[in-house]
C-alpha positions as CSV (number, residue, x, y, z in Angstrom):
1,M,0.0,0.0,0.0
2,K,1.1,3.5,-0.7
3,A,0.4,6.6,1.5
4,D,0.5,10.2,0.3
5,F,-1.2,13.6,0.8
6,A,-2.3,16.6,-1.1
7,L,-2.9,20.2,-0.2
8,D,-5.2,22.7,-1.8
9,Y,-2.3,25.2,-1.8
10,D,1.3,24.1,-1.1
11,V,2.5,27.8,-1.2
12,L,1.3,30.2,1.4
13,T,1.6,34.0,1.6
14,V,4.0,35.2,4.3
15,E,2.6,37.3,7.0
16,Q,-1.0,36.2,6.4
17,P,-3.2,33.7,8.3
18,H,-4.5,30.8,6.1
19,K,-7.1,28.0,6.2
20,L,-5.5,25.0,4.5
21,Y,-7.0,21.7,3.4
22,L,-5.0,18.6,3.7
23,M,-6.1,15.3,2.0
24,A,-4.5,12.3,3.5
25,R,-4.7,9.3,1.2
26,L,-3.9,5.5,1.3
27,N,-3.9,3.7,-2.1
28,S,-4.5,0.1,-1.4
29,G,-3.4,-1.5,-4.6
30,P,-5.1,-4.6,-6.3
31,A,-7.8,-6.7,-4.7
32,P,-6.8,-10.3,-3.8
33,D,-8.1,-13.1,-5.9
34,N,-10.6,-15.6,-4.5
35,Q,-7.9,-18.1,-3.4
36,R,-5.9,-15.5,-1.5
37,R,-8.7,-13.4,0.1
38,R,-9.4,-13.4,3.8
39,P,-12.1,-16.0,4.8
40,L,-15.3,-14.6,6.4
41,N,-16.8,-15.5,9.7
42,L,-20.2,-14.0,9.0
43,S,-23.6,-13.9,10.8
44,L,-26.6,-12.6,8.9
45,V,-29.3,-11.2,11.3
46,I,-32.7,-10.8,9.6
47,D,-35.8,-8.8,10.9
48,R,-38.8,-11.0,10.3
49,S,-41.3,-8.8,12.2
50,G,-44.8,-8.4,10.9
51,S,-43.8,-5.2,9.0
52,M,-41.4,-7.3,6.9
53,G,-44.3,-9.0,5.1
54,G,-44.9,-8.9,1.4
55,E,-42.2,-7.8,-1.0
56,K,-39.8,-7.0,1.9
57,I,-39.4,-10.6,3.0
58,V,-39.4,-11.9,-0.6
59,F,-36.4,-9.6,-1.6
60,T,-34.7,-10.2,1.7
61,R,-34.8,-13.9,1.1
62,Q,-33.4,-13.5,-2.4
63,S,-30.6,-11.3,-1.0
64,A,-29.6,-13.8,1.6
65,Q,-29.6,-16.5,-1.0
66,F,-27.4,-14.3,-3.2
67,L,-25.0,-14.0,-0.3
68,V,-24.9,-17.8,0.2
69,Q,-24.2,-18.4,-3.5
70,N,-21.2,-16.1,-3.5
71,L,-19.5,-17.4,-0.4
72,G,-16.9,-20.2,-0.5
73,A,-16.3,-23.4,1.4
74,H,-13.8,-21.8,3.6
75,D,-16.3,-19.1,4.8
76,L,-18.4,-19.6,7.9
77,L,-22.0,-18.5,7.9
78,S,-24.8,-18.3,10.5
79,V,-28.3,-16.9,10.1
80,V,-30.4,-15.4,12.9
81,L,-34.0,-14.4,12.7
82,Y,-35.7,-12.1,15.1
83,N,-39.2,-10.6,15.8
84,E,-40.1,-10.4,19.6
85,N,-38.2,-13.7,19.8
86,V,-34.8,-14.7,18.5
87,E,-34.2,-17.9,16.4
88,T,-30.9,-19.3,15.0
89,L,-32.0,-20.6,11.6
90,L,-28.5,-21.7,10.7
91,P,-25.8,-22.4,13.3
92,P,-22.3,-21.5,12.1
93,E,-21.1,-23.8,9.3
94,N,-18.8,-23.7,6.3
95,V,-20.8,-22.7,3.1
96,I,-20.6,-26.1,1.3
97,H,-24.2,-27.3,1.0
98,K,-25.5,-24.2,-0.5
99,D,-28.9,-25.6,-1.8
100,A,-29.7,-26.9,1.7
101,I,-28.9,-23.5,3.2
102,N,-31.1,-21.7,0.7
103,Q,-33.9,-24.0,1.3
104,R,-33.9,-23.0,4.9
105,I,-33.8,-19.3,4.0
106,N,-36.7,-19.8,1.7
107,Q,-38.9,-20.7,4.6
108,I,-38.5,-17.4,6.5
109,K,-41.9,-15.8,7.2
110,A,-42.8,-12.4,8.8
111,S,-44.7,-11.8,11.9
112,G,-44.5,-10.2,15.4
113,M,-42.6,-7.3,17.0
114,T,-38.9,-6.2,16.7
115,N,-36.3,-7.4,19.2
116,L,-33.3,-5.8,17.3
117,S,-30.9,-6.0,20.2
118,G,-31.6,-9.8,20.9
119,G,-31.1,-10.7,17.2
120,W,-27.9,-8.7,16.8
121,L,-26.4,-10.0,20.1
122,Q,-27.2,-13.5,19.1
123,G,-25.3,-12.9,15.8
124,C,-22.4,-11.5,17.7
125,G,-22.3,-14.6,19.9
126,L,-22.3,-17.0,16.9
127,V,-19.4,-15.0,15.4
128,A,-17.6,-15.1,18.7
129,E,-17.8,-18.9,18.8
130,N,-15.5,-19.1,15.8
131,I,-13.5,-15.9,16.0
132,R,-10.1,-16.3,14.5
133,P,-7.4,-13.6,13.9
134,D,-7.0,-14.7,10.1
135,Y,-10.8,-14.4,9.5
136,L,-12.9,-11.3,8.8
137,N,-15.5,-11.4,11.7
138,R,-18.7,-9.5,11.0
139,V,-22.5,-9.3,11.7
140,I,-24.8,-8.0,9.0
141,L,-28.0,-6.6,10.8
142,M,-31.0,-5.9,8.7
143,S,-34.1,-4.1,10.1
144,D,-37.2,-2.3,8.8
145,G,-38.5,-1.0,12.0
146,L,-37.9,0.4,15.4
147,A,-36.4,-1.5,18.2
148,N,-39.3,-2.1,20.5
149,R,-38.2,-5.2,22.4
150,G,-35.1,-6.0,24.4
151,I,-32.5,-3.1,24.6
152,T,-34.0,-0.1,22.9
153,D,-31.7,2.7,24.2
154,L,-29.6,4.1,21.3
155,N,-26.6,4.9,23.6
156,R,-26.5,1.4,25.1
157,L,-26.7,-0.2,21.7
158,V,-23.9,2.0,20.3
159,A,-21.8,1.3,23.3
160,L,-22.3,-2.4,22.8
161,A,-21.3,-2.2,19.1
162,R,-18.1,-0.4,20.0
163,Q,-17.4,-3.1,22.6
164,K,-17.9,-5.9,20.1
165,H,-15.7,-4.1,17.5
166,E,-12.9,-3.9,20.2
167,Q,-13.4,-7.7,20.4
168,N,-12.8,-8.0,16.7
169,I,-16.4,-8.3,15.6
170,S,-17.6,-5.6,13.3
171,T,-21.2,-4.7,12.5
172,T,-22.8,-3.6,9.3
173,T,-26.4,-2.3,9.5
174,M,-29.0,-2.2,6.8
175,G,-32.3,-0.2,7.1
176,L,-35.2,-1.2,4.8
177,G,-38.0,1.2,4.0
178,S,-39.0,4.3,5.9
179,D,-39.8,3.1,9.4
180,F,-36.5,2.2,10.9
181,N,-34.4,4.5,13.1
182,E,-31.5,5.7,10.9
183,D,-29.8,7.6,13.7
184,L,-29.5,4.2,15.6
185,L,-28.4,2.1,12.7
186,M,-25.8,4.7,11.5
187,A,-24.4,5.1,14.9
188,M,-24.1,1.3,15.5
189,A,-22.3,0.8,12.1
190,D,-20.0,3.8,12.9
191,A,-19.1,2.4,16.4
192,G,-19.0,-1.2,15.1
193,G,-16.5,-0.6,12.4
194,G,-18.8,-1.6,9.5
195,A,-21.0,0.2,7.0
196,F,-24.6,1.5,7.0
197,Y,-26.9,1.1,4.0
198,F,-30.3,2.5,3.3
199,I,-32.5,0.1,1.3
200,E,-35.1,2.5,0.1
201,S,-37.3,-0.1,-1.5
202,P,-37.4,-3.9,-1.3
203,E,-36.2,-4.5,-4.9
204,V,-32.9,-2.7,-4.0
205,A,-32.0,-5.2,-1.3
206,P,-29.9,-7.5,-3.7
207,I,-28.0,-4.6,-5.0
208,I,-27.0,-3.5,-1.4
209,F,-26.1,-7.0,-0.4
210,E,-23.9,-7.3,-3.5
211,E,-22.1,-4.0,-2.6
212,E,-21.4,-5.2,1.0
213,L,-20.2,-8.5,-0.2
214,R,-18.0,-7.1,-2.8
215,G,-16.3,-5.1,-0.1
216,L,-16.0,-8.1,2.3
217,L,-14.5,-10.3,-0.4
218,S,-11.8,-7.6,-1.3
219,V,-10.5,-6.5,2.1
220,V,-6.7,-6.0,2.0
221,G,-6.4,-4.1,5.3
222,Q,-8.2,-3.5,8.6
223,N,-8.4,-1.0,11.4
224,L,-6.9,1.9,9.4
225,V,-6.1,4.8,11.6
226,V,-4.8,8.1,10.1
227,S,-3.3,10.5,12.7
228,V,-2.0,14.0,12.4
229,E,0.5,15.6,14.7
230,P,0.3,19.3,14.1
231,S,3.3,21.6,14.5
232,D,3.3,24.9,16.4
233,H,2.4,26.5,13.1
234,V,-1.3,25.0,13.3
235,T,-3.8,26.3,15.7
236,S,-6.6,23.9,15.0
237,V,-7.4,20.7,13.1
238,N,-11.0,19.8,12.0
239,Q,-12.1,17.0,9.8
240,L,-14.6,17.4,7.0
241,N,-15.4,13.7,7.1
242,A,-17.4,11.9,9.9
243,Y,-14.9,9.3,11.2
244,N,-14.5,8.5,14.8
245,M,-11.9,10.7,16.3
246,H,-9.7,10.7,19.5
247,S,-6.7,12.6,20.7
248,D,-3.9,12.0,23.1
249,G,-3.2,15.7,23.5
250,K,-0.5,15.5,20.9
251,R,-1.7,13.4,18.1
252,I,-5.3,13.5,16.6
253,S,-6.4,10.2,15.2
254,F,-9.2,9.2,12.9
255,S,-10.6,5.6,12.5
256,L,-11.3,4.9,8.9
257,G,-12.0,1.1,9.2
258,D,-11.5,-1.5,6.4
259,V,-9.5,-1.0,3.4
260,F,-10.7,-2.6,0.1
261,G,-8.7,-3.6,-2.9
262,D,-8.3,-1.0,-5.7
263,E,-9.4,1.7,-3.3
264,V,-8.0,5.1,-2.3
265,K,-9.0,5.7,1.2
266,A,-9.1,9.5,1.9
267,L,-9.4,11.8,4.9
268,M,-9.8,15.5,4.5
269,L,-8.6,17.8,7.2
270,E,-9.0,21.7,7.6
271,L,-5.9,23.2,9.2
272,N,-5.9,26.9,10.6
273,I,-2.5,28.4,10.3
274,P,-1.7,31.9,11.8
275,A,0.6,34.3,9.9
276,L,4.0,32.8,9.2
277,H,6.9,35.2,9.3
278,D,9.7,33.3,7.7
279,V,10.0,32.6,3.9
280,G,10.9,29.1,2.7
281,E,9.9,25.5,3.3
282,Q,8.3,24.7,6.7
283,Q,6.9,21.5,8.2
284,I,3.4,22.0,9.5
285,A,2.4,18.4,10.5
286,L,3.4,14.8,10.5
287,L,0.9,12.3,9.1
288,R,0.8,8.7,10.3
289,F,-1.0,5.8,8.7
290,E,-1.4,2.6,10.8
291,Y,-3.2,-0.5,9.7
292,D,-3.2,-4.2,9.6
293,E,-2.3,-5.5,6.2
294,I,-3.9,-8.7,5.2
295,L,-1.3,-11.3,3.9
296,E,-1.6,-14.9,2.7
297,S,-0.3,-16.2,6.0
298,G,-2.2,-13.8,8.3
299,S,-1.7,-10.1,8.8
300,A,1.1,-7.6,9.4
301,H,0.8,-4.4,11.4
302,Q,2.1,-1.5,9.3
303,I,3.0,2.2,10.2
304,L,3.8,4.7,7.6
305,E,4.8,8.4,8.4
306,L,5.0,11.4,6.1
307,P,6.0,15.0,7.0
308,V,3.7,17.6,5.6
309,T,5.6,20.7,4.3
310,I,4.5,23.9,2.7
311,N,6.4,26.8,1.1
312,V,6.0,30.3,2.5
313,A,6.5,32.9,-0.2
314,P,5.7,36.6,-1.1
315,Q,2.4,37.3,-2.6
316,A,3.7,37.4,-6.2
317,E,4.7,33.7,-6.0
318,L,1.4,32.2,-5.1
319,P,-0.2,29.7,-7.5
320,A,-3.3,30.9,-9.3
321,Q,-5.7,28.0,-8.6
322,A,-6.2,25.4,-5.9
323,N,-5.4,21.8,-6.4
324,P,-8.6,20.6,-8.3
325,E,-8.8,17.2,-6.7
326,V,-8.7,18.6,-3.2
327,R,-11.1,21.5,-4.1
328,R,-13.6,18.9,-5.5
329,S,-13.5,16.8,-2.4
330,V,-13.9,19.8,-0.1
331,L,-16.9,21.0,-2.0
332,L,-18.5,17.4,-1.9
333,L,-17.8,17.1,1.8
334,K,-19.2,20.5,2.5
335,A,-22.2,19.7,0.6
336,A,-22.6,16.5,2.8
337,Q,-22.3,18.7,5.9
338,A,-24.9,21.0,4.6
339,R,-27.2,18.1,4.3
340,R,-26.6,17.0,7.9
341,D,-27.2,20.6,9.0
342,A,-30.4,20.8,6.9
343,V,-31.7,17.6,8.5
344,N,-31.0,19.0,12.0
345,A,-32.8,22.3,11.1
346,A,-35.8,20.5,9.5
347,D,-36.1,18.3,12.6
348,R,-36.6,21.6,14.6
349,G,-39.2,22.7,12.1
350,D,-36.9,25.4,10.7
351,Y,-37.3,24.7,7.0
352,Q,-36.1,28.1,5.9
353,S,-32.7,27.6,7.4
354,A,-32.6,24.0,6.1
355,S,-33.2,25.3,2.6
356,Q,-30.8,28.3,3.0
357,V,-27.8,26.0,4.1
358,L,-28.4,23.8,1.1
359,K,-28.6,26.8,-1.4
360,Q,-25.3,28.2,0.2
361,A,-23.6,24.8,-0.5
362,A,-24.9,24.8,-4.1
363,E,-23.7,28.5,-4.6
364,A,-20.2,27.4,-3.3
365,I,-19.9,25.3,-6.6
366,N,-19.3,28.0,-9.0
367,D,-20.0,28.0,-12.7
368,V,-16.5,26.8,-13.7
369,E,-16.5,23.9,-11.2
370,A,-20.0,23.0,-12.3
371,Q,-18.6,22.0,-15.7
372,N,-17.3,19.0,-13.9
373,A,-20.1,16.4,-14.2
374,E,-19.8,15.2,-10.6
375,L,-19.9,18.7,-9.1
376,G,-22.6,19.8,-11.5
377,E,-24.8,16.9,-10.5
378,E,-24.1,17.8,-6.9
379,R,-25.3,21.3,-7.3
380,E,-28.5,20.3,-9.0
381,A,-29.2,17.8,-6.1
382,L,-28.6,20.5,-3.5
383,L,-30.9,22.9,-5.3
384,R,-33.6,20.2,-5.7
385,Q,-33.4,19.4,-2.0
386,A,-33.6,23.0,-1.1
387,S,-36.7,23.4,-3.1
388,E,-38.2,20.4,-1.3
389,M,-37.3,22.1,2.1
390,D,-39.0,25.2,0.9
391,R,-42.3,23.2,0.9
392,G,-41.9,22.4,4.6
393,P,-43.6,19.4,6.3
394,Q,-45.4,18.6,3.2
395,A,-42.2,17.3,1.6
396,Y,-40.1,16.5,4.7
397,D,-41.2,13.0,5.8
398,Q,-39.4,10.0,7.2
399,Y,-38.4,9.0,3.7
400,S,-36.8,12.2,2.6
401,R,-35.1,12.5,6.0
402,K,-33.5,9.1,5.5
403,T,-32.5,9.9,2.0
404,M,-30.8,13.2,2.9
405,A,-29.1,11.8,6.1
406,T,-27.8,8.8,4.2
407,Q,-26.4,10.9,1.4
408,A,-24.5,13.0,4.0
409,M,-23.2,9.9,5.7
410,Y,-22.2,8.1,2.6
411,T,-20.1,11.0,1.3
412,M,-18.6,11.8,4.7
413,T,-17.3,8.3,5.0
414,D,-15.6,8.3,1.7
415,R,-18.5,6.5,-0.2
416,H,-19.7,9.4,-2.5
417,E,-20.3,6.9,-5.3
418,S,-23.1,5.4,-3.0
419,T,-24.6,8.8,-2.7
420,Q,-24.8,9.1,-6.5
421,F,-26.2,5.6,-6.9
422,L,-28.9,6.4,-4.3
423,R,-29.9,9.6,-6.2
424,T,-29.9,7.7,-9.4
425,R,-32.2,5.1,-8.0
426,E,-34.4,7.8,-6.6
427,I,-34.8,9.6,-10.0
428,E,-35.5,6.3,-11.7
429,R,-38.1,5.5,-9.0
430,L,-39.7,8.9,-9.4
431,L,-40.0,8.5,-13.2
432,K,-42.1,5.3,-12.7
433,I,-45.4,7.1,-12.6
434,P,-48.3,4.7,-11.4
435,P,-50.8,4.0,-14.3
436,I,-53.8,6.3,-14.2
437,E,-57.1,5.6,-16.0
438,K,-57.2,7.8,-19.1
439,K,-60.3,9.9,-19.2
440,M,-60.4,11.8,-22.5
441,G,-62.2,15.1,-22.2
442,V,-62.3,15.1,-18.5
443,T,-60.5,18.1,-17.0
444,P,-57.9,17.1,-14.4
445,T,-58.0,18.7,-10.9
446,F,-54.5,17.7,-9.8
447,V,-51.0,17.3,-11.2
448,T,-48.5,15.0,-9.5
449,W,-44.7,15.5,-9.6
450,R,-42.3,13.2,-7.7
451,E,-45.2,11.5,-5.8
452,N,-46.6,14.8,-4.5
453,S,-49.9,16.1,-5.7
454,F,-50.7,19.8,-6.4
455,P,-54.2,21.1,-6.9
456,L,-55.0,22.8,-10.3
457,D,-57.1,25.6,-8.7
458,R,-55.5,28.7,-10.3
459,E,-56.0,30.5,-13.6
460,L,-52.4,30.2,-14.4
461,I,-49.8,27.8,-13.1
462,R,-46.2,28.3,-14.4
463,I,-43.7,25.5,-14.2
464,G,-39.9,25.9,-14.3
465,R,-36.6,26.4,-12.3
466,A,-37.1,30.1,-11.4
467,S,-38.6,30.8,-7.9
468,Q,-41.4,32.9,-9.5
469,N,-43.1,29.8,-10.9
470,E,-46.1,28.3,-9.1
471,L,-44.5,24.9,-9.5
472,V,-40.7,25.2,-9.1
473,M,-38.6,22.4,-10.5
474,N,-34.9,22.7,-9.6
475,A,-33.9,19.9,-12.0
476,K,-31.7,19.0,-14.9
477,N,-32.9,20.2,-18.4
478,V,-35.8,22.3,-17.0
479,S,-35.8,25.9,-18.2
480,R,-36.3,28.9,-15.9
481,F,-39.8,29.3,-17.3
482,H,-40.4,26.0,-19.0
483,C,-44.2,25.7,-19.5
484,Q,-47.5,26.8,-18.1
485,I,-51.1,25.6,-17.5
486,K,-53.8,28.1,-18.3
487,R,-57.5,27.9,-17.5
488,D,-59.8,28.4,-20.5
489,G,-63.4,28.2,-19.2
490,D,-63.8,24.8,-17.7
491,K,-60.7,23.4,-19.5
492,L,-57.0,23.5,-18.7
493,V,-54.5,24.1,-21.5
494,L,-50.8,23.2,-21.3
495,E,-48.3,25.5,-23.3
496,D,-44.6,25.4,-23.7
497,L,-42.8,28.7,-23.0
498,G,-40.1,28.4,-25.6
499,S,-38.0,26.1,-23.3
500,T,-34.6,24.9,-24.3
501,N,-35.5,21.2,-24.2
502,G,-39.1,21.4,-25.0
503,T,-42.1,19.8,-23.4
504,V,-43.5,16.3,-24.3
505,V,-47.1,15.2,-23.8
506,N,-48.0,11.5,-24.1
507,D,-44.8,10.9,-25.9
508,E,-45.4,13.6,-28.5
509,P,-43.4,17.0,-28.6
510,L,-45.8,19.8,-27.6
511,K,-45.8,22.2,-30.6
512,Q,-49.1,23.9,-29.8
513,P,-51.4,24.3,-26.8
514,H,-52.8,21.0,-25.6
515,V,-56.2,20.6,-23.8
516,L,-55.4,18.5,-20.8
517,S,-57.4,15.3,-19.8
518,V,-57.2,13.0,-16.8
519,G,-54.4,10.6,-17.5
520,D,-52.1,12.8,-19.6
521,I,-48.4,12.4,-18.9
522,A,-46.0,15.4,-19.6
523,R,-42.2,15.3,-19.6
524,I,-40.4,18.5,-18.7
525,G,-36.6,17.9,-19.1
526,H,-35.9,14.7,-17.1
527,E,-39.0,15.2,-15.0
528,Q,-42.4,13.8,-15.5
529,I,-45.9,14.9,-14.3
530,I,-49.2,13.2,-14.5
531,F,-52.7,14.8,-14.6
532,H,-55.6,13.2,-12.7
533,D,-58.7,13.8,-10.7
534,Q,-57.6,13.0,-7.2
535,P,-54.3,13.3,-5.3
536,I,-52.4,10.1,-5.4
537,N,-50.6,10.6,-2.1
538,E,-53.8,10.4,0.0
């Protein structure tokens, strides 16, 4: 593995204070092949309470069976089921008789309450029975509801997860649907040294299991801790990520967890540096990377240290632009922090502040940076979420809270790709409009966009990105004033307003005013709206 770092500026102005961003990186190198990877000692803990009925339990069974099919004979697997009771469906065994294991999984039924702590602790116990230093020992906990039996206190469960991690048993948590406690599952995964996943709909479960398994099968290092020992030139150190932190008074350390093959693990730090008086090269910190490297015959504890130096120069010698990679990461992480702050504000009912903090993060991505596809998509997502916050409690529900909190957590734990995938799946889900019976000649009374219905009770309803519109769409390929709905007697007429990308109605480009009927579907940029005679979200 190779460690390095990057600064947004490596030349500072003499006699001026600075805020400097330091990106510490560990490049893992290639993933091990199947013969050389670390074997797994895994317990799968499945919520089978009554709320898991229907599609949820069907896709959960499929996900568990996918896991079985992709494990090897040298891996150990156990399966625990929990509702108000806890049952060991499969005691720990090597994954040899896959068909027999999958037949057991296929019998899982849903009923009862949710003893999350009992199921998880049972899984931890089964892993502990076979704990070995050369195995990766993990519990995967899935839940779709609130812990309402056994231990239900968040702080106690988080403390237990931290204790199990210290005993070399890590915990990954997966929340399914919109009724689970995301703060609890995120905190347990964070303390437990695993990952958290939001499974927003049942059919996504196999994708999430595949992502987790892909990581487990490619672990090349564990217990990565990145530390920084600042010099007297640094007055404060703050992380932009959300890793567990501790300090001994001299060195500040951040726990980054497992390292996967073909991965660059990164930590972003903000250093405050007062005015420096001497021109020339100066050391401002010492970086330390400490981890257990996985080898064919076990593991080896590694320590790498790197001095962080900068040049102090007169104003005329400063570089014109910041390091683009560091700048990109800073903007993405600040966007994630904005989402976290927005969730906290919305939880207090302060939707105006929530919207404002998201807009400020979007504005920080300037027009030049927005040419970068990743940052451009991030800015659009922030503006879209700000628009939702502007609608207040009508738009801010359990589902939207989980979506925003998860995006923040993913990005702040170096998983921004997962944030992008979640948003992509959300857009795809929103584009799947439920079928509405077509009623030609019947004037609609509601229009639905992104599963929210709006009454068509005005003489004029303009649609577009600008805030002056009656229906504001902060979304890709939507013009500032895209189209409008006008009342003409007892009819409603849809007109395009010379938009850049046009308006499409029932798969036909809108070239002249269209009299709307119940069941009409219009496409505005990448967004779709449907017209009907009753709100679909009631």
